[in-house]
Amino acid sequence: ENLTFGQYSLVYNAFSFTFATMAAATLFLWLGRSQVGPAYKTALTISGLVTAIAAYHYFRIFESWEGAYSVKDGIVTASGYAFNDAYRYVDWLLTVPLLLIELILVMRLSQEETVSKSFKLGGAAALMIILGYPGEIATDIPTRVLWGTLSAIPFVYIMWQLFAGLGASINNQPENVRELVKKARLLTFASWGFYPIVYMIPYTNLSGSDVTVGVQVGYTIADLIAKAGVGILIYMIAVRKSQAEY
Amino acid sequence: ENLTFGQYSLVYNAFSFTFATMAAATLFLWLGRSQVGPAYKTALTISGLVTAIAAYHYFRIFESWEGAYSVKDGIVTASGYAFNDAYRYVDWLLTVPLLLIELILVMRLSQEETVSKSFKLGGAAALMIILGYPGEIATDIPTRVLWGTLSAIPFVYIMWQLFAGLGASINNQPENVRELVKKARLLTFASWGFYPIVYMIPYTNLSGSDVTVGVQVGYTIADLIAKAGVGILIYMIAVRKSQAEY
Ligand SMILES: CC1=C(/C=C/C(C)=C/C=C/C(C)=C/C=O)C(C)(C)CCC1
Ligand SMILES: CC1=C(/C=C/C(C)=C/C=C/C(C)=C/C=O)C(C)(C)CCC1
């Protein structure tokens, strides 16, 4: 079940790439704050927070990956220091509610609606992450299935809210951003749907090292899209809405 | 095939120099944002991101180079820890699309044209990098030639787009920047042309260590021109266009 040097390097470089992308996205989003109207500054602040928190965690994940293996003369062996999977879940616990709040903010609903939706969706998101973690670190498949299924309940609730609940308010958006808001929602939907799929990779009969690589690279791609990708869309929405409104 | 101490030091110092230059260029470009009109702030933000991402990767490349060799009493021996060539390609994957977007932004085309050209050229650039990597790490020449040739297809497409596609819009630029925009395009053209030439160094019958040094120093010089050099030109264009328009 040992990793080959190629597998090790793929994950290593994916983590480094993601750290750089998240850090770059953070600076882009925060520098962009000066280019949007006051109502959208908070959305960019939060978008940048999401990528900043992710940059921090990818830095840690990178170091943890490096520490978990000894690589000498192209041979990869476990160092005996465990790779810390919890960084991801800790990251999500912070960033998933923020991402939802960011989507809500950019829609510019009424103040009460913003607060109530933020609490409901943020709470459901936290529950989803907390229920998923025991499954992620479980060593047997039935335990993984059990917690994954429980975690899917708040997941489905959030997805339903995003479509049904926020659907109405999309039609109140200015013409030139309606498409972008729809795209942001779609990108959120598609990228979030990726996580449970990655979670299910161990259910297949791939070898141990392929599963490790698949899960790490899979979550990494999903994070890139859900955080940096959605962040850039939020930026474009904020710039266009500012042009229309200020 | 061992490196001499002089060869080792040349590459070592080139990496350190480039880290410092990229970091300095980043600060210059971002501080300059306050001196240009709103339409050009994004171009400077992105220019600075390109050099910031490069600074990060040169820091990593520097550390990786240091770790790959043991240097004692002026004798350089391989440490058994591989030098990670992937940092460069990972860097390009991020920075090359950004550089193209930056060139497009400074031309101030219509919103749709900006988005569609960014996607087309950015996608082609990503393809070029991804196809080049297997050749870069190949240990035999035919494999290197194969992937290099495939990678040259999107490369030629991009170059053709830069000249034919953007040529027309250059004539719509204000008088006092037309020359600068042409220069930025020319510098992009010249510096990009440098990369495939460096890639071909292993085709020559230079010794192994000369090839290593040539490739590392060659890509480093190309990066300095393509990123920091083009960034400064973009800055000058942005300042002049702001003077004309605001
Ligand atoms: C449904 C489900 C999951 C969903 C995870 C999601 C949807 C994570 C989203 C993370 C994001 C968007 C991070 C970016 O900031 C888990 C926990 C894998 C466990 C299996 C069931
Ligand atoms: C055509 C070609 C290549 C072109 C690389 C280029 C053009 C890289 C440009 C990088 C830049 C501009 C980085 C700065 O940010 C490769 C991949 C060496 C492989 C061989 C064929």
PDB file of C-alpha atoms and ligand atoms in Angstrom, chain B residues 22 50-51 54 88-89 91-100 125 127-133 135-136 144-145 147-156 158-159 188-189 191-200 203 219 222-228, ligand 2:
ATOM      1  CA  MET B  22       9.636  39.222  -7.702  1.00  0.00           C
ATOM      2  CA  VAL B  50       1.814  37.147 -10.961  1.00  0.00           C
ATOM      3  CA  THR B  51       5.015  38.346  -9.308  1.00  0.00           C
ATOM      4  CA  ALA B  54       6.407  33.725  -8.605  1.00  0.00           C
ATOM      5  CA  ARG B  88       7.924  25.873 -12.127  1.00  0.00           C
ATOM      6  CA  TYR B  89       5.100  24.226 -13.985  1.00  0.00           C
ATOM      7  CA  ASP B  91       3.719  28.369 -11.101  1.00  0.00           C
ATOM      8  CA  TRP B  92       3.165  28.740 -14.836  1.00  0.00           C
ATOM      9  CA  LEU B  93      -0.203  27.039 -14.627  1.00  0.00           C
ATOM     10  CA  LEU B  94      -1.323  29.915 -12.447  1.00  0.00           C
ATOM     11  CA  THR B  95       0.699  32.824 -13.798  1.00  0.00           C
ATOM     12  CA  VAL B  96       0.567  32.344 -17.563  1.00  0.00           C
ATOM     13  CA  PRO B  97      -3.235  32.676 -17.775  1.00  0.00           C
ATOM     14  CA  LEU B  98      -3.021  35.669 -15.429  1.00  0.00           C
ATOM     15  CA  LEU B  99      -0.372  37.341 -17.603  1.00  0.00           C
ATOM     16  CA  LEU B 100      -2.592  36.955 -20.644  1.00  0.00           C
ATOM     17  CA  ALA B 125      -2.038  28.467 -21.942  1.00  0.00           C
ATOM     18  CA  LEU B 127      -2.989  23.185 -22.100  1.00  0.00           C
ATOM     19  CA  MET B 128       0.489  24.302 -23.192  1.00  0.00           C
ATOM     20  CA  ILE B 129       1.874  23.952 -19.658  1.00  0.00           C
ATOM     21  CA  ILE B 130       0.210  20.614 -18.946  1.00  0.00           C
ATOM     22  CA  LEU B 131       1.508  19.123 -22.181  1.00  0.00           C
ATOM     23  CA  GLY B 132       5.022  20.438 -21.554  1.00  0.00           C
ATOM     24  CA  TYR B 133       5.452  18.916 -18.084  1.00  0.00           C
ATOM     25  CA  GLY B 135       8.490  16.223 -21.437  1.00  0.00           C
ATOM     26  CA  GLU B 136      10.333  18.301 -18.850  1.00  0.00           C
ATOM     27  CA  ARG B 144      10.936  15.259 -24.432  1.00  0.00           C
ATOM     28  CA  VAL B 145      10.589  16.043 -28.129  1.00  0.00           C
ATOM     29  CA  TRP B 147       5.562  16.427 -25.468  1.00  0.00           C
ATOM     30  CA  GLY B 148       7.443  19.594 -26.394  1.00  0.00           C
ATOM     31  CA  THR B 149       5.983  19.414 -29.885  1.00  0.00           C
ATOM     32  CA  LEU B 150       2.449  18.867 -28.582  1.00  0.00           C
ATOM     33  CA  SER B 151       2.892  21.779 -26.201  1.00  0.00           C
ATOM     34  CA  ALA B 152       4.018  23.979 -29.094  1.00  0.00           C
ATOM     35  CA  ILE B 153       0.566  23.755 -30.727  1.00  0.00           C
ATOM     36  CA  PRO B 154      -1.310  25.845 -28.142  1.00  0.00           C
ATOM     37  CA  PHE B 155       1.819  28.025 -27.907  1.00  0.00           C
ATOM     38  CA  VAL B 156       1.604  28.936 -31.597  1.00  0.00           C
ATOM     39  CA  ILE B 158      -1.562  31.999 -28.387  1.00  0.00           C
ATOM     40  CA  MET B 159       1.180  33.845 -30.232  1.00  0.00           C
ATOM     41  CA  THR B 188       5.726  39.071 -24.094  1.00  0.00           C
ATOM     42  CA  PHE B 189       6.468  37.570 -27.488  1.00  0.00           C
ATOM     43  CA  SER B 191      10.234  36.364 -23.438  1.00  0.00           C
ATOM     44  CA  TRP B 192       7.785  33.575 -24.177  1.00  0.00           C
ATOM     45  CA  GLY B 193       9.857  32.493 -27.151  1.00  0.00           C
ATOM     46  CA  PHE B 194      12.716  32.018 -24.717  1.00  0.00           C
ATOM     47  CA  TYR B 195      10.977  29.172 -22.840  1.00  0.00           C
ATOM     48  CA  PRO B 196      10.859  26.628 -25.671  1.00  0.00           C
ATOM     49  CA  ILE B 197      14.500  27.453 -26.467  1.00  0.00           C
ATOM     50  CA  VAL B 198      15.531  26.688 -22.883  1.00  0.00           C
ATOM     51  CA  TYR B 199      13.435  23.528 -23.053  1.00  0.00           C
ATOM     52  CA  MET B 200      15.588  22.392 -25.973  1.00  0.00           C
ATOM     53  CA  TYR B 203      18.886  18.272 -27.060  1.00  0.00           C
ATOM     54  CA  TYR B 219      13.955  29.678 -17.211  1.00  0.00           C
ATOM     55  CA  ALA B 222      12.789  34.243 -18.925  1.00  0.00           C
ATOM     56  CA  ASP B 223      10.597  34.496 -15.813  1.00  0.00           C
ATOM     57  CA  LEU B 224      12.222  37.749 -14.757  1.00  0.00           C
ATOM     58  CA  ILE B 225      11.449  39.338 -18.124  1.00  0.00           C
ATOM     59  CA  ALA B 226       8.003  37.809 -18.647  1.00  0.00           C
ATOM     60  CA  LYS B 227       6.767  38.657 -15.154  1.00  0.00           C
ATOM     61  CA  ALA B 228       8.635  41.579 -13.591  1.00  0.00           C
TER      62      ALA B 228
HETATM   63  C1  LIG C   2       6.208  26.066 -26.178  1.00  0.00           C
HETATM   64  C2  LIG C   2       6.749  25.143 -25.117  1.00  0.00           C
HETATM   65  C3  LIG C   2       6.816  25.512 -23.787  1.00  0.00           C
HETATM   66  C4  LIG C   2       6.431  26.892 -23.498  1.00  0.00           C
HETATM   67  C5  LIG C   2       6.447  27.487 -22.307  1.00  0.00           C
HETATM   68  C6  LIG C   2       6.094  28.854 -22.109  1.00  0.00           C
HETATM   69  C7  LIG C   2       5.774  29.757 -23.230  1.00  0.00           C
HETATM   70  C8  LIG C   2       6.071  29.273 -20.830  1.00  0.00           C
HETATM   71  C9  LIG C   2       5.780  30.585 -20.438  1.00  0.00           C
HETATM   72  C10 LIG C   2       5.864  30.894 -19.163  1.00  0.00           C
HETATM   73  C11 LIG C   2       5.646  32.199 -18.647  1.00  0.00           C
HETATM   74  C12 LIG C   2       5.316  33.351 -19.500  1.00  0.00           C
HETATM   75  C13 LIG C   2       5.760  32.318 -17.328  1.00  0.00           C
HETATM   76  C14 LIG C   2       5.676  33.559 -16.681  1.00  0.00           C
HETATM   77  O1  LIG C   2       4.750  33.790 -15.931  1.00  0.00           O
HETATM   78  C15 LIG C   2       7.264  24.527 -22.714  1.00  0.00           C
HETATM   79  C16 LIG C   2       6.208  24.378 -21.646  1.00  0.00           C
HETATM   80  C17 LIG C   2       8.586  24.964 -22.081  1.00  0.00           C
HETATM   81  C18 LIG C   2       7.451  23.116 -23.270  1.00  0.00           C
HETATM   82  C19 LIG C   2       8.060  23.104 -24.616  1.00  0.00           C
HETATM   83  C20 LIG C   2       7.187  23.815 -25.601  1.00  0.00           C
END
